[in-house]
Amino acid sequence: MVLGPLIAAAFCAPQLEPVEFERSIAPIFATKCVRCHGPEKQRSGYRLDVRSIAFDGGESSAPNIRPGDAAGSPLLRLVSGLDEALVMPPKGDRLTPTEVALVRRWIDEGAPWPDSASAQVADPLDWWSLKPITRPAPSTETGNPIDAFVTARLARAGLALAGEADARTLCRRVHFDLIGLPPTPEEMDAYIADPASDRFERLVDRLLASPRYGERWARHWLDVVHYGDTHGYDKDQPRPNAWPYRDYVIRAFNEDKPYARFVEEQLAGDALYPGTRDGIEALGFIAAGPWDLIGHEELPEEKIDGMFARHFDRDDMVGNALGTFTSVTAQCAQCHDHKFDPISQEDYYALQAVFAGIDRADKRFDEDPMVAARRAAEALRKGRAEATLGRLDAELVAAGGAALAALDAALAGAAERPEYGFHSAIEADAKRAKWVQLDLGAAVSIERVVLAGARDAFNGIGAGFGFPVRFRVESSLEPDFVGDVTLIASREAQDFPNPGIEPVVLEAGATQARYLRLTVTQLAPRSDDFIFALAELQVFDGTGRNAARGATVTSLDSIEAPPRWRRANLPDGFAPALEDGARAALVERRDALLERLVSDASRRARAEAESERELAVRALAALPPQRAVYAGTVVHGTGNFRGTGGTPREIRVLARGQVTEPGAVAAPAALSALDPLLPSRFALADTQDEALRRAALARWITDPRNPLTWRTIVNRVWQHHFGAGLVTTPNDFGRMGAAPTHPELLDWLAAWLRDDAHGSLKSLHRLIVTSRAYRQRSDVANEDAEALDSGNTLLWRGNTRKLEAEAVHDAVLAVSGALDLTMGGPGYQDFVIEQPEHSPHYRYDLADPNDPRTFRRAIYRFIVRSQMQPFMTSLDCADPSLRVDRRNESLSPNQALAYLNNGFMLAQAQRFAGRVQREAGPDLQAQLRRAFQLALGRPPEPAEGARLGAFAARHGLENACRVLLNLNEFSFID
């Protein structure tokens, strides 16, 4: 039998052996791919050393290996160069044609990959912070349990606790740790002289009961939540109502609010504790971080940049909530699954969905719950009356038929346009300056300026609504009103009576100008807020012509709600005062028609409803004015920053974090990694109720089964008493963070705070500071211990700690005698603001260091994000744009120069000298003894007194006091 040539070739061709993965494919991956897709890096979430990820992983092209289908496998397209836009590897040696052919054959043969050739990936859930909290028994039942754990850990290393610090050191240490202020000489002497065995415990209780405690620990908290009094970003406008949140934190610590409630109030106080002051002010937590004013107020939410602004706003809320309360870096999963921790993109966007219905704005509320209840009741009463009036109106319209409809149409055309005008943004403060400006197109001789008031029938506001209470009118040839400016009229000395819609004429005296600006320095009251509104602004020249007709209008702000309210309405020639008699005739005819149609019963019902509405309006007006806090709140806005009105936005999983690549819809939920302990998916009665979403997250975080929450807060408190946490990465309990140095102690403290202390942080403080571990000496020389544990992670001695910026500031004021202990309220400003209307420039160099308003504790300082206070920054003050879990402790020439030469230090050294002169009398040595006691809590050694006395004799007492404030002993806790 003779075979055909092709058949013969097939029978005679050598048979290729199957491609072996370990011999042929693994070396290719190892040399060409694993550098970027292996254990060290996982670009696009992809690995080629782990079988399951190699087949099914990757962010956008999975599955990348399709056994039996090399042509359809994205991996082959990438390594073969078929995809010209994305060739792998992008750098270095690419696969040779032979290597590509091997990969193709291997996939077509089914891509066999033995388990033994796949790297083993650790179980992502097998991590200490995700496991349930245990309560290991201390090694001994006597004494403080903290000491039992610490001494047991030291014993395993062959070490022991150091001796107790002396009384002076302990007294100073615990004062700074608990209240952030040094003890007075009298307090120090009384403590040292106290013979009682429990003197330290009684001192601790006294400090914990002090209102200064809340001020001290609020500062630590505000670091973590990145609180600031300005928005940040480009314009960095002030937040005049941010401070109530700061005061809430101080109050919560002083009242020893249970920690679970403290957390819940900050995430969902309005939902979980309605009608309470704390439940509203605590929501400042959600809005504590930076806010992109341009991205929200100037860019529509539908534009790509607007989408990014809202996305990053929610990202900040997610990062703040999860980072603060659970030490989880959830925000790392916005572009891909978390590289190191079991947090998926779905988890991240589920958390974004929790905050999808809320924005940042001033939220109004009543401090008194009874007033809040009364306001709600009267608002309901007013609403019922208005609903009745609406029903009666509808009945009249139906009875009036075509005749009434024709009259209404005629009125709409003849009378509504003259009420159009300009309306500024709404403000909580009557002193918020506003301005509006006309560009006349060319210089004209201005003879007079006419202001015509607006009219609004809504809510009975009436004629002249929004007319400025105090104002001035200026003209200029330059648009920036710098240099040649002419004052046409000023009505700023006293309140200007509301003219209604009657025109206000201001004589200008033939002023030559192209630009006219009206600046309002006191706004008109509206309903619990303040605005500026005007129907018409006219400018008449020498010929009697209105030169403002059609002029270009600019302003500080405008609600821009056309057609009724917008800048362009201001010079359009229409105002209520300019209307003719046509409207009056139409109104008369309409009233006559309605009079014929209305029945006696309807008339009585209308009178009763109008009376009810009037009574409700009067009752609401008689209530105390509401407060405002800058907080997370539902926004019913206009213009570009419309908010959601309470309906959550639809949140989708974004491929690579790109708002232009939305994927599946994300439902509100928490972290699925804890599902074995507590469910992450929320059972919501109403999935569109945004407050219920936040309440569910708050309950999930504070659930006793959540191990992250209780470990996190215990670690934060421990850190500020010892200088380092039991976990030295307080905001990261994941695989890239540190492991606990004393895991049993951390868990015991977490369980004790949760179960025994019922969330009392004061109880936790007391337990920590009364331990032998806390009271150890820091000046210990132990060569063996240093060699074994130079960082003192095992706590074989006390740590020498540097005072942070705020403690230095407050201690200087306390020592000088200038400290003002006034609590609460708006923060003091140690700067001068330039260009407040646009992008404020905060000038610290222009501030007066002797201004007594700046002598309050640093917790009450107005904190600017874009331009930090130079003196505080040199001392490692926290950056308010970042969530700071632990401060730097640097030593630099800048610090030494700041201590020595800063205006604040110079002014307080002068006050310090004046104080010791008053308290110690004329004798120089007595003055120096008093100065030592005030600054350092001890008398001078003889040599110290002699040297400082000689210095004071040459350079003056003020400079001697300045030297004391520059000593390391002053700026270190012990």
JSON list of N, CA, C and O in Angstrom, two decimals, residues 224-250:
[
{"chain": "A", "resi": 224, "resn": "VAL", "atom": "N", "xyz": [-5.53, 62.23, 65.12]},
{"chain": "A", "resi": 224, "resn": "VAL", "atom": "CA", "xyz": [-5.87, 61.00, 64.41]},
{"chain": "A", "resi": 224, "resn": "VAL", "atom": "C", "xyz": [-6.95, 61.26, 63.36]},
{"chain": "A", "resi": 224, "resn": "VAL", "atom": "O", "xyz": [-6.91, 60.71, 62.26]},
{"chain": "A", "resi": 225, "resn": "VAL", "atom": "N", "xyz": [-7.92, 62.12, 63.68]},
{"chain": "A", "resi": 225, "resn": "VAL", "atom": "CA", "xyz": [-9.04, 62.36, 62.75]},
{"chain": "A", "resi": 225, "resn": "VAL", "atom": "C", "xyz": [-8.75, 63.51, 61.81]},
{"chain": "A", "resi": 225, "resn": "VAL", "atom": "O", "xyz": [-9.61, 63.92, 61.05]},
{"chain": "A", "resi": 226, "resn": "HIS", "atom": "N", "xyz": [-7.56, 64.07, 61.79]},
{"chain": "A", "resi": 226, "resn": "HIS", "atom": "CA", "xyz": [-7.09, 65.20, 60.98]},
{"chain": "A", "resi": 226, "resn": "HIS", "atom": "C", "xyz": [-8.08, 66.36, 60.98]},
{"chain": "A", "resi": 226, "resn": "HIS", "atom": "O", "xyz": [-8.51, 66.84, 59.94]},
{"chain": "A", "resi": 227, "resn": "TYR", "atom": "N", "xyz": [-8.36, 66.82, 62.18]},
{"chain": "A", "resi": 227, "resn": "TYR", "atom": "CA", "xyz": [-9.25, 67.97, 62.36]},
{"chain": "A", "resi": 227, "resn": "TYR", "atom": "C", "xyz": [-8.54, 69.27, 61.96]},
{"chain": "A", "resi": 227, "resn": "TYR", "atom": "O", "xyz": [-7.35, 69.46, 62.23]},
{"chain": "A", "resi": 228, "resn": "GLY", "atom": "N", "xyz": [-9.26, 70.17, 61.33]},
{"chain": "A", "resi": 228, "resn": "GLY", "atom": "CA", "xyz": [-8.74, 71.49, 61.01]},
{"chain": "A", "resi": 228, "resn": "GLY", "atom": "C", "xyz": [-9.87, 72.50, 60.94]},
{"chain": "A", "resi": 228, "resn": "GLY", "atom": "O", "xyz": [-11.05, 72.13, 60.82]},
{"chain": "A", "resi": 229, "resn": "ASP", "atom": "N", "xyz": [-9.53, 73.78, 61.02]},
{"chain": "A", "resi": 229, "resn": "ASP", "atom": "CA", "xyz": [-10.53, 74.85, 60.98]},
{"chain": "A", "resi": 229, "resn": "ASP", "atom": "C", "xyz": [-10.62, 75.51, 59.62]},
{"chain": "A", "resi": 229, "resn": "ASP", "atom": "O", "xyz": [-11.26, 76.55, 59.47]},
{"chain": "A", "resi": 230, "resn": "THR", "atom": "N", "xyz": [-9.95, 74.94, 58.61]},
{"chain": "A", "resi": 230, "resn": "THR", "atom": "CA", "xyz": [-10.08, 75.41, 57.24]},
{"chain": "A", "resi": 230, "resn": "THR", "atom": "C", "xyz": [-10.29, 74.18, 56.35]},
{"chain": "A", "resi": 230, "resn": "THR", "atom": "O", "xyz": [-10.03, 73.05, 56.75]},
{"chain": "A", "resi": 231, "resn": "HIS", "atom": "N", "xyz": [-10.73, 74.44, 55.10]},
{"chain": "A", "resi": 231, "resn": "HIS", "atom": "CA", "xyz": [-11.03, 73.34, 54.18]},
{"chain": "A", "resi": 231, "resn": "HIS", "atom": "C", "xyz": [-9.78, 72.67, 53.63]},
{"chain": "A", "resi": 231, "resn": "HIS", "atom": "O", "xyz": [-9.80, 71.48, 53.32]},
{"chain": "A", "resi": 232, "resn": "GLY", "atom": "N", "xyz": [-8.69, 73.43, 53.47]},
{"chain": "A", "resi": 232, "resn": "GLY", "atom": "CA", "xyz": [-7.55, 72.88, 52.75]},
{"chain": "A", "resi": 232, "resn": "GLY", "atom": "C", "xyz": [-7.73, 73.06, 51.26]},
{"chain": "A", "resi": 232, "resn": "GLY", "atom": "O", "xyz": [-8.54, 73.86, 50.78]},
{"chain": "A", "resi": 233, "resn": "TYR", "atom": "N", "xyz": [-6.97, 72.31, 50.49]},
{"chain": "A", "resi": 233, "resn": "TYR", "atom": "CA", "xyz": [-6.96, 72.41, 49.03]},
{"chain": "A", "resi": 233, "resn": "TYR", "atom": "C", "xyz": [-6.58, 73.83, 48.59]},
{"chain": "A", "resi": 233, "resn": "TYR", "atom": "O", "xyz": [-5.97, 74.58, 49.35]},
{"chain": "A", "resi": 234, "resn": "ASP", "atom": "N", "xyz": [-6.98, 74.23, 47.38]},
{"chain": "A", "resi": 234, "resn": "ASP", "atom": "CA", "xyz": [-6.45, 75.46, 46.78]},
{"chain": "A", "resi": 234, "resn": "ASP", "atom": "C", "xyz": [-6.87, 76.71, 47.52]},
{"chain": "A", "resi": 234, "resn": "ASP", "atom": "O", "xyz": [-6.05, 77.56, 47.84]},
{"chain": "A", "resi": 235, "resn": "LYS", "atom": "N", "xyz": [-8.16, 76.86, 47.78]},
{"chain": "A", "resi": 235, "resn": "LYS", "atom": "CA", "xyz": [-8.64, 78.11, 48.36]},
{"chain": "A", "resi": 235, "resn": "LYS", "atom": "C", "xyz": [-8.52, 78.13, 49.88]},
{"chain": "A", "resi": 235, "resn": "LYS", "atom": "O", "xyz": [-8.42, 79.19, 50.47]},
{"chain": "A", "resi": 236, "resn": "ASP", "atom": "N", "xyz": [-8.58, 76.98, 50.51]},
{"chain": "A", "resi": 236, "resn": "ASP", "atom": "CA", "xyz": [-8.40, 76.86, 51.97]},
{"chain": "A", "resi": 236, "resn": "ASP", "atom": "C", "xyz": [-9.23, 77.88, 52.73]},
{"chain": "A", "resi": 236, "resn": "ASP", "atom": "O", "xyz": [-8.72, 78.60, 53.60]},
{"chain": "A", "resi": 237, "resn": "GLN", "atom": "N", "xyz": [-10.51, 77.93, 52.43]},
{"chain": "A", "resi": 237, "resn": "GLN", "atom": "CA", "xyz": [-11.40, 78.86, 53.12]},
{"chain": "A", "resi": 237, "resn": "GLN", "atom": "C", "xyz": [-11.62, 78.41, 54.57]},
{"chain": "A", "resi": 237, "resn": "GLN", "atom": "O", "xyz": [-11.57, 77.23, 54.88]},
{"chain": "A", "resi": 238, "resn": "PRO", "atom": "N", "xyz": [-11.86, 79.37, 55.49]},
{"chain": "A", "resi": 238, "resn": "PRO", "atom": "CA", "xyz": [-12.10, 79.01, 56.89]},
{"chain": "A", "resi": 238, "resn": "PRO", "atom": "C", "xyz": [-13.39, 78.23, 57.07]},
{"chain": "A", "resi": 238, "resn": "PRO", "atom": "O", "xyz": [-14.33, 78.34, 56.27]},
{"chain": "A", "resi": 239, "resn": "ARG", "atom": "N", "xyz": [-13.42, 77.43, 58.13]},
{"chain": "A", "resi": 239, "resn": "ARG", "atom": "CA", "xyz": [-14.64, 76.76, 58.60]},
{"chain": "A", "resi": 239, "resn": "ARG", "atom": "C", "xyz": [-15.02, 77.38, 59.94]},
{"chain": "A", "resi": 239, "resn": "ARG", "atom": "O", "xyz": [-14.57, 76.92, 60.99]},
{"chain": "A", "resi": 240, "resn": "PRO", "atom": "N", "xyz": [-15.84, 78.41, 59.94]},
{"chain": "A", "resi": 240, "resn": "PRO", "atom": "CA", "xyz": [-16.11, 79.09, 61.21]},
{"chain": "A", "resi": 240, "resn": "PRO", "atom": "C", "xyz": [-16.88, 78.25, 62.21]},
{"chain": "A", "resi": 240, "resn": "PRO", "atom": "O", "xyz": [-16.90, 78.58, 63.40]},
{"chain": "A", "resi": 241, "resn": "ASN", "atom": "N", "xyz": [-17.49, 77.15, 61.77]},
{"chain": "A", "resi": 241, "resn": "ASN", "atom": "CA", "xyz": [-18.29, 76.33, 62.68]},
{"chain": "A", "resi": 241, "resn": "ASN", "atom": "C", "xyz": [-17.73, 74.93, 62.87]},
{"chain": "A", "resi": 241, "resn": "ASN", "atom": "O", "xyz": [-18.47, 74.01, 63.22]},
{"chain": "A", "resi": 242, "resn": "ALA", "atom": "N", "xyz": [-16.43, 74.77, 62.68]},
{"chain": "A", "resi": 242, "resn": "ALA", "atom": "CA", "xyz": [-15.81, 73.46, 62.94]},
{"chain": "A", "resi": 242, "resn": "ALA", "atom": "C", "xyz": [-15.63, 73.21, 64.43]},
{"chain": "A", "resi": 242, "resn": "ALA", "atom": "O", "xyz": [-15.66, 72.07, 64.89]},
{"chain": "A", "resi": 243, "resn": "TRP", "atom": "N", "xyz": [-15.41, 74.27, 65.21]},
{"chain": "A", "resi": 243, "resn": "TRP", "atom": "CA", "xyz": [-15.00, 74.13, 66.62]},
{"chain": "A", "resi": 243, "resn": "TRP", "atom": "C", "xyz": [-15.99, 73.37, 67.52]},
{"chain": "A", "resi": 243, "resn": "TRP", "atom": "O", "xyz": [-15.56, 72.77, 68.51]},
{"chain": "A", "resi": 244, "resn": "PRO", "atom": "N", "xyz": [-17.32, 73.37, 67.27]},
{"chain": "A", "resi": 244, "resn": "PRO", "atom": "CA", "xyz": [-18.19, 72.59, 68.16]},
{"chain": "A", "resi": 244, "resn": "PRO", "atom": "C", "xyz": [-17.81, 71.11, 68.22]},
{"chain": "A", "resi": 244, "resn": "PRO", "atom": "O", "xyz": [-18.00, 70.47, 69.27]},
{"chain": "A", "resi": 245, "resn": "TYR", "atom": "N", "xyz": [-17.27, 70.55, 67.12]},
{"chain": "A", "resi": 245, "resn": "TYR", "atom": "CA", "xyz": [-16.81, 69.16, 67.20]},
{"chain": "A", "resi": 245, "resn": "TYR", "atom": "C", "xyz": [-15.63, 69.03, 68.14]},
{"chain": "A", "resi": 245, "resn": "TYR", "atom": "O", "xyz": [-15.57, 68.10, 68.95]},
{"chain": "A", "resi": 246, "resn": "ARG", "atom": "N", "xyz": [-14.69, 69.96, 68.06]},
{"chain": "A", "resi": 246, "resn": "ARG", "atom": "CA", "xyz": [-13.56, 69.94, 68.99]},
{"chain": "A", "resi": 246, "resn": "ARG", "atom": "C", "xyz": [-14.05, 70.00, 70.43]},
{"chain": "A", "resi": 246, "resn": "ARG", "atom": "O", "xyz": [-13.57, 69.26, 71.30]},
{"chain": "A", "resi": 247, "resn": "ASP", "atom": "N", "xyz": [-15.01, 70.87, 70.70]},
{"chain": "A", "resi": 247, "resn": "ASP", "atom": "CA", "xyz": [-15.55, 70.98, 72.07]},
{"chain": "A", "resi": 247, "resn": "ASP", "atom": "C", "xyz": [-16.28, 69.71, 72.47]},
{"chain": "A", "resi": 247, "resn": "ASP", "atom": "O", "xyz": [-16.26, 69.32, 73.65]},
{"chain": "A", "resi": 248, "resn": "TYR", "atom": "N", "xyz": [-16.94, 69.07, 71.53]},
{"chain": "A", "resi": 248, "resn": "TYR", "atom": "CA", "xyz": [-17.60, 67.78, 71.82]},
{"chain": "A", "resi": 248, "resn": "TYR", "atom": "C", "xyz": [-16.58, 66.75, 72.30]},
{"chain": "A", "resi": 248, "resn": "TYR", "atom": "O", "xyz": [-16.82, 66.02, 73.27]},
{"chain": "A", "resi": 249, "resn": "VAL", "atom": "N", "xyz": [-15.45, 66.66, 71.61]},
{"chain": "A", "resi": 249, "resn": "VAL", "atom": "CA", "xyz": [-14.44, 65.67, 71.99]},
{"chain": "A", "resi": 249, "resn": "VAL", "atom": "C", "xyz": [-13.92, 65.96, 73.39]},
{"chain": "A", "resi": 249, "resn": "VAL", "atom": "O", "xyz": [-13.78, 65.04, 74.22]},
{"chain": "A", "resi": 250, "resn": "ILE", "atom": "N", "xyz": [-13.65, 67.23, 73.69]},
{"chain": "A", "resi": 250, "resn": "ILE", "atom": "CA", "xyz": [-13.19, 67.60, 75.04]},
{"chain": "A", "resi": 250, "resn": "ILE", "atom": "C", "xyz": [-14.24, 67.19, 76.08]},
{"chain": "A", "resi": 250, "resn": "ILE", "atom": "O", "xyz": [-13.92, 66.60, 77.11]}
]
